Amino acid sequence: MSLVVAMVLAITSSFAQTAPAEIKEDFKPSSLNQPGQEYPQVNSQGYVRFRIVAPSADSVKVSLGKGGTRLSKSPDGSWTGTTAAAVDEGFHYHNINIDGGKFNDPGTKNYYGSVRWESGIEIPAHDQDFYALTNVPHGNVQQVLFPSPSTGTSRRAFVYTPPGYDKKTSKRYPVLYLQHGWGEDETAWSNQGHANLIMDNLIAENKVEPFIIVMTYGMTNEMRFGAGLRNFKIDTFQTVLVDELIPYIDANFRTVAKPSDRAMAGLSMGGMETHTITLNKPDVFAYYGLLSGGVYTPDELKDKTKPKLVFMSCGSKERPEGVKNAATALQGAGYNAVSYVSENTAHEFQTWRRSLYEMAPMLFKK
Amino acid sequence: MSLVVAMVLAITSSFAQTAPAEIKEDFKPSSLNQPGQEYPQVNSQGYVRFRIVAPSADSVKVSLGKGGTRLSKSPDGSWTGTTAAAVDEGFHYHNINIDGGKFNDPGTKNYYGSVRWESGIEIPAHDQDFYALTNVPHGNVQQVLFPSPSTGTSRRAFVYTPPGYDKKTSKRYPVLYLQHGWGEDETAWSNQGHANLIMDNLIAENKVEPFIIVMTYGMTNEMRFGAGLRNFKIDTFQTVLVDELIPYIDANFRTVAKPSDRAMAGLSMGGMETHTITLNKPDVFAYYGLLSGGVYTPDELKDKTKPKLVFMSCGSKERPEGVKNAATALQGAGYNAVSYVSENTAHEFQTWRRSLYEMAPMLFKK
């Protein structure tokens, strides 16, 4: 557990290790800005410029950038500033501290992370086409409310169905259960991760066996506010997932309702959940994915139903030797294990977008 | 047009006309707060209490309440205050002015309105059961991305399919196209309006013929930022809706693809759009609904295909005589016209939740 706690709480470096360079004045509004909002802006080097209107404030600081980015007051009453270094490609959370209070950036859309709706910014990536909204057939993402007797509520899940699902009414599909990280929720993989667009694009290129993705909320109450991962108990979520959600999905969608056509994967804390649940319930899933979410050892897997695939990944700014060594050890013990390292990214969504893109074609191979 | 402009821009009174009373100290967190957030709070009378942490701020004011609600600084560095009067039942937007800048309330979830993601608060209503999440079979709300050659993009719509849609694979359903108001988007009817839960509950009580609801974005670029409703041209949106979205829905969902089984309705600006498009295209829809969105006159409808229903509604704090008189005039001319007035509500979502609840059972009657 301590490895995982350390991993999740680790301060990761999201900033390129480039020498100080001249900042190019080609800033453009971030693609995650609210309609019509000019700020924050990103330049071609990955620097971010902020502008916040608060004429009578005494101090305005943005959480993004090493140690944060302090803004300066302009004569027009706005506060502006630019990160001291380029920011890694991909998605990043941020918030604004105004006179000691934490608020969101009024310029951006909001994304659930850190147990709050945070502001988000997108640094255009050299490989962004794989999660771009392009003119290919699109699958749908639907909200379902499924009964959960164990928690006494109707719980929410989002279900991605691939293009053509509604027309090919005799076809049945495998299912990937895909979990978010600590402080996030069931919206993260679609909103921050673009899981649906990644699948649409992979399917359009015929690189993947079309499958359904199910995303639900994985944080039980006991760990949400302050209790911390150290006190995490898997029981509540495992019951919701295995005894309630899977039967609901199998009853209401055209799935192949067999372990051989069922995968579980998760990022960060969702990887920890995947690790624990697949070991507790080795006959429910056949494909395992840990995305910046730890590793399996041969010892953990022996004497259990052998998974068809063990996929382990992280960013190059995390601990890449961890997933590489784990894959080597598993391969040595006869497992189909794969490691993937996302170059120049840390414990952030660009790592997990790329990980899904790499993992998806390996799932449900006949 | 001037009527509609006046209507949309009108300052509506959202505050109960009660004499100043003792404020009961039974405040509870609003149901729209982010997980774990204690503020804002609402008491049993409908007063709202805010708490914002900003230790070094000079002034903090909330937009809710007549003229706004000014907060006072507490010794612990937080700012607190309570509305001067009770607030109407239902959903309200608000934002926080901190030292002259406009920010969202960090305690609440966000809802797209006023062309920005606003904070939201919910005043429990005496009739809230009709839009409550209860233990009944639930339909799904799914995001679809449909091709729009006329605007050169993939556009987003949300589609509500009733419970059982995925199982009754030979059944076809009528469709209601349901539009949001000015400054809102295609998320509003699900997030603020609970259209899906209203339908689930009506269906569970067998009060309504199950139908599909389609919600898409109705604001064309020219009117989004500052151009104003005065310069609104319907052409762009009409093309998207009639020539692109309807054919897509009919091709990808099990609809009854006939005008007799197609309705259009909208709130506020969405009512204006409904009014214009149904008159421009009288052979596309058979049921018309204007929710705080103007009226039809017999003159406008004569010499056109006769609608099966004209539904017009508003809050009692708007201009209820307008919809009542219009319905009487239409009835006199031989139309099936209905007016509905939501008691003690203004130009806000509680009016439109109730309007949908009243209108839905009248749609698609055989």
PDB file of N, CA and C in Angstrom, chain B residues 2 11 20 45 59 76-77 87 103 108-109 122 126 148 157 176 265 272 280 284 312 314 322 324:
ATOM      1  N   SER B   2     -39.459  42.181 -30.141  1.00  0.00           N
ATOM      2  CA  SER B   2     -39.202  43.006 -28.968  1.00  0.00           C
ATOM      3  C   SER B   2     -39.805  42.389 -27.704  1.00  0.00           C
ATOM      4  N   ILE B  11     -35.787  41.703 -15.643  1.00  0.00           N
ATOM      5  CA  ILE B  11     -35.342  41.369 -14.303  1.00  0.00           C
ATOM      6  C   ILE B  11     -36.535  40.741 -13.599  1.00  0.00           C
ATOM      7  N   PRO B  20     -40.696  40.478   6.528  1.00  0.00           N
ATOM      8  CA  PRO B  20     -39.481  40.058   7.217  1.00  0.00           C
ATOM      9  C   PRO B  20     -39.843  39.195   8.422  1.00  0.00           C
ATOM     10  N   GLN B  45     -37.058  27.980   5.269  1.00  0.00           N
ATOM     11  CA  GLN B  45     -37.857  29.087   4.726  1.00  0.00           C
ATOM     12  C   GLN B  45     -37.406  29.493   3.321  1.00  0.00           C
ATOM     13  N   SER B  59     -13.691  42.889  -0.261  1.00  0.00           N
ATOM     14  CA  SER B  59     -15.137  42.887  -0.439  1.00  0.00           C
ATOM     15  C   SER B  59     -15.576  41.614  -1.152  1.00  0.00           C
ATOM     16  N   ASP B  76     -12.211  34.386  11.411  1.00  0.00           N
ATOM     17  CA  ASP B  76     -11.412  33.275  10.874  1.00  0.00           C
ATOM     18  C   ASP B  76     -11.008  33.483   9.414  1.00  0.00           C
ATOM     19  N   GLY B  77     -11.306  34.652   8.862  1.00  0.00           N
ATOM     20  CA  GLY B  77     -10.881  34.935   7.496  1.00  0.00           C
ATOM     21  C   GLY B  77     -11.910  34.572   6.449  1.00  0.00           C
ATOM     22  N   VAL B  87     -35.748  32.859  -0.972  1.00  0.00           N
ATOM     23  CA  VAL B  87     -35.590  32.713  -2.418  1.00  0.00           C
ATOM     24  C   VAL B  87     -36.633  31.712  -2.917  1.00  0.00           C
ATOM     25  N   PHE B 103     -16.277  35.337  -9.907  1.00  0.00           N
ATOM     26  CA  PHE B 103     -15.817  33.957  -9.771  1.00  0.00           C
ATOM     27  C   PHE B 103     -16.986  33.066  -9.380  1.00  0.00           C
ATOM     28  N   THR B 108     -20.084  24.986  -4.807  1.00  0.00           N
ATOM     29  CA  THR B 108     -21.176  24.407  -5.599  1.00  0.00           C
ATOM     30  C   THR B 108     -20.692  23.772  -6.892  1.00  0.00           C
ATOM     31  N   LYS B 109     -21.533  22.944  -7.440  1.00  0.00           N
ATOM     32  CA  LYS B 109     -21.331  22.463  -8.800  1.00  0.00           C
ATOM     33  C   LYS B 109     -21.649  23.593  -9.778  1.00  0.00           C
ATOM     34  N   GLU B 122     -30.011  25.032  -5.089  1.00  0.00           N
ATOM     35  CA  GLU B 122     -31.347  24.445  -5.193  1.00  0.00           C
ATOM     36  C   GLU B 122     -32.119  24.735  -3.907  1.00  0.00           C
ATOM     37  N   HIS B 126     -41.842  22.307  -2.611  1.00  0.00           N
ATOM     38  CA  HIS B 126     -42.883  21.461  -2.004  1.00  0.00           C
ATOM     39  C   HIS B 126     -43.255  20.306  -2.939  1.00  0.00           C
ATOM     40  N   SER B 148     -22.401  17.689 -39.054  1.00  0.00           N
ATOM     41  CA  SER B 148     -23.126  18.886 -39.465  1.00  0.00           C
ATOM     42  C   SER B 148     -22.360  19.563 -40.596  1.00  0.00           C
ATOM     43  N   ALA B 157     -25.298  16.431 -29.252  1.00  0.00           N
ATOM     44  CA  ALA B 157     -26.669  16.427 -28.741  1.00  0.00           C
ATOM     45  C   ALA B 157     -26.734  15.410 -27.611  1.00  0.00           C
ATOM     46  N   LEU B 176     -39.369  14.231 -28.885  1.00  0.00           N
ATOM     47  CA  LEU B 176     -39.484  15.648 -28.548  1.00  0.00           C
ATOM     48  C   LEU B 176     -38.116  16.301 -28.700  1.00  0.00           C
ATOM     49  N   ALA B 265     -40.210  21.872 -28.539  1.00  0.00           N
ATOM     50  CA  ALA B 265     -40.509  22.799 -27.452  1.00  0.00           C
ATOM     51  C   ALA B 265     -39.209  23.424 -26.986  1.00  0.00           C
ATOM     52  N   MET B 272     -38.602  30.876 -28.460  1.00  0.00           N
ATOM     53  CA  MET B 272     -38.550  31.737 -29.647  1.00  0.00           C
ATOM     54  C   MET B 272     -38.127  30.915 -30.869  1.00  0.00           C
ATOM     55  N   ASN B 280     -41.952  28.295 -39.796  1.00  0.00           N
ATOM     56  CA  ASN B 280     -41.220  28.155 -41.068  1.00  0.00           C
ATOM     57  C   ASN B 280     -41.400  26.762 -41.672  1.00  0.00           C
ATOM     58  N   VAL B 284     -43.045  19.643 -40.223  1.00  0.00           N
ATOM     59  CA  VAL B 284     -42.005  18.829 -39.588  1.00  0.00           C
ATOM     60  C   VAL B 284     -42.436  18.343 -38.199  1.00  0.00           C
ATOM     61  N   MET B 312     -48.434  26.455 -24.064  1.00  0.00           N
ATOM     62  CA  MET B 312     -47.737  27.704 -23.729  1.00  0.00           C
ATOM     63  C   MET B 312     -47.764  27.877 -22.220  1.00  0.00           C
ATOM     64  N   CYS B 314     -45.728  29.750 -18.457  1.00  0.00           N
ATOM     65  CA  CYS B 314     -44.757  30.649 -17.829  1.00  0.00           C
ATOM     66  C   CYS B 314     -44.969  30.601 -16.325  1.00  0.00           C
ATOM     67  N   GLY B 322     -50.571  36.601 -20.453  1.00  0.00           N
ATOM     68  CA  GLY B 322     -50.156  36.455 -21.849  1.00  0.00           C
ATOM     69  C   GLY B 322     -50.444  35.061 -22.388  1.00  0.00           C
ATOM     70  N   LYS B 324     -52.337  32.752 -21.001  1.00  0.00           N
ATOM     71  CA  LYS B 324     -53.766  32.414 -20.831  1.00  0.00           C
ATOM     72  C   LYS B 324     -54.592  32.992 -21.966  1.00  0.00           C
TER      73      LYS B 324
END
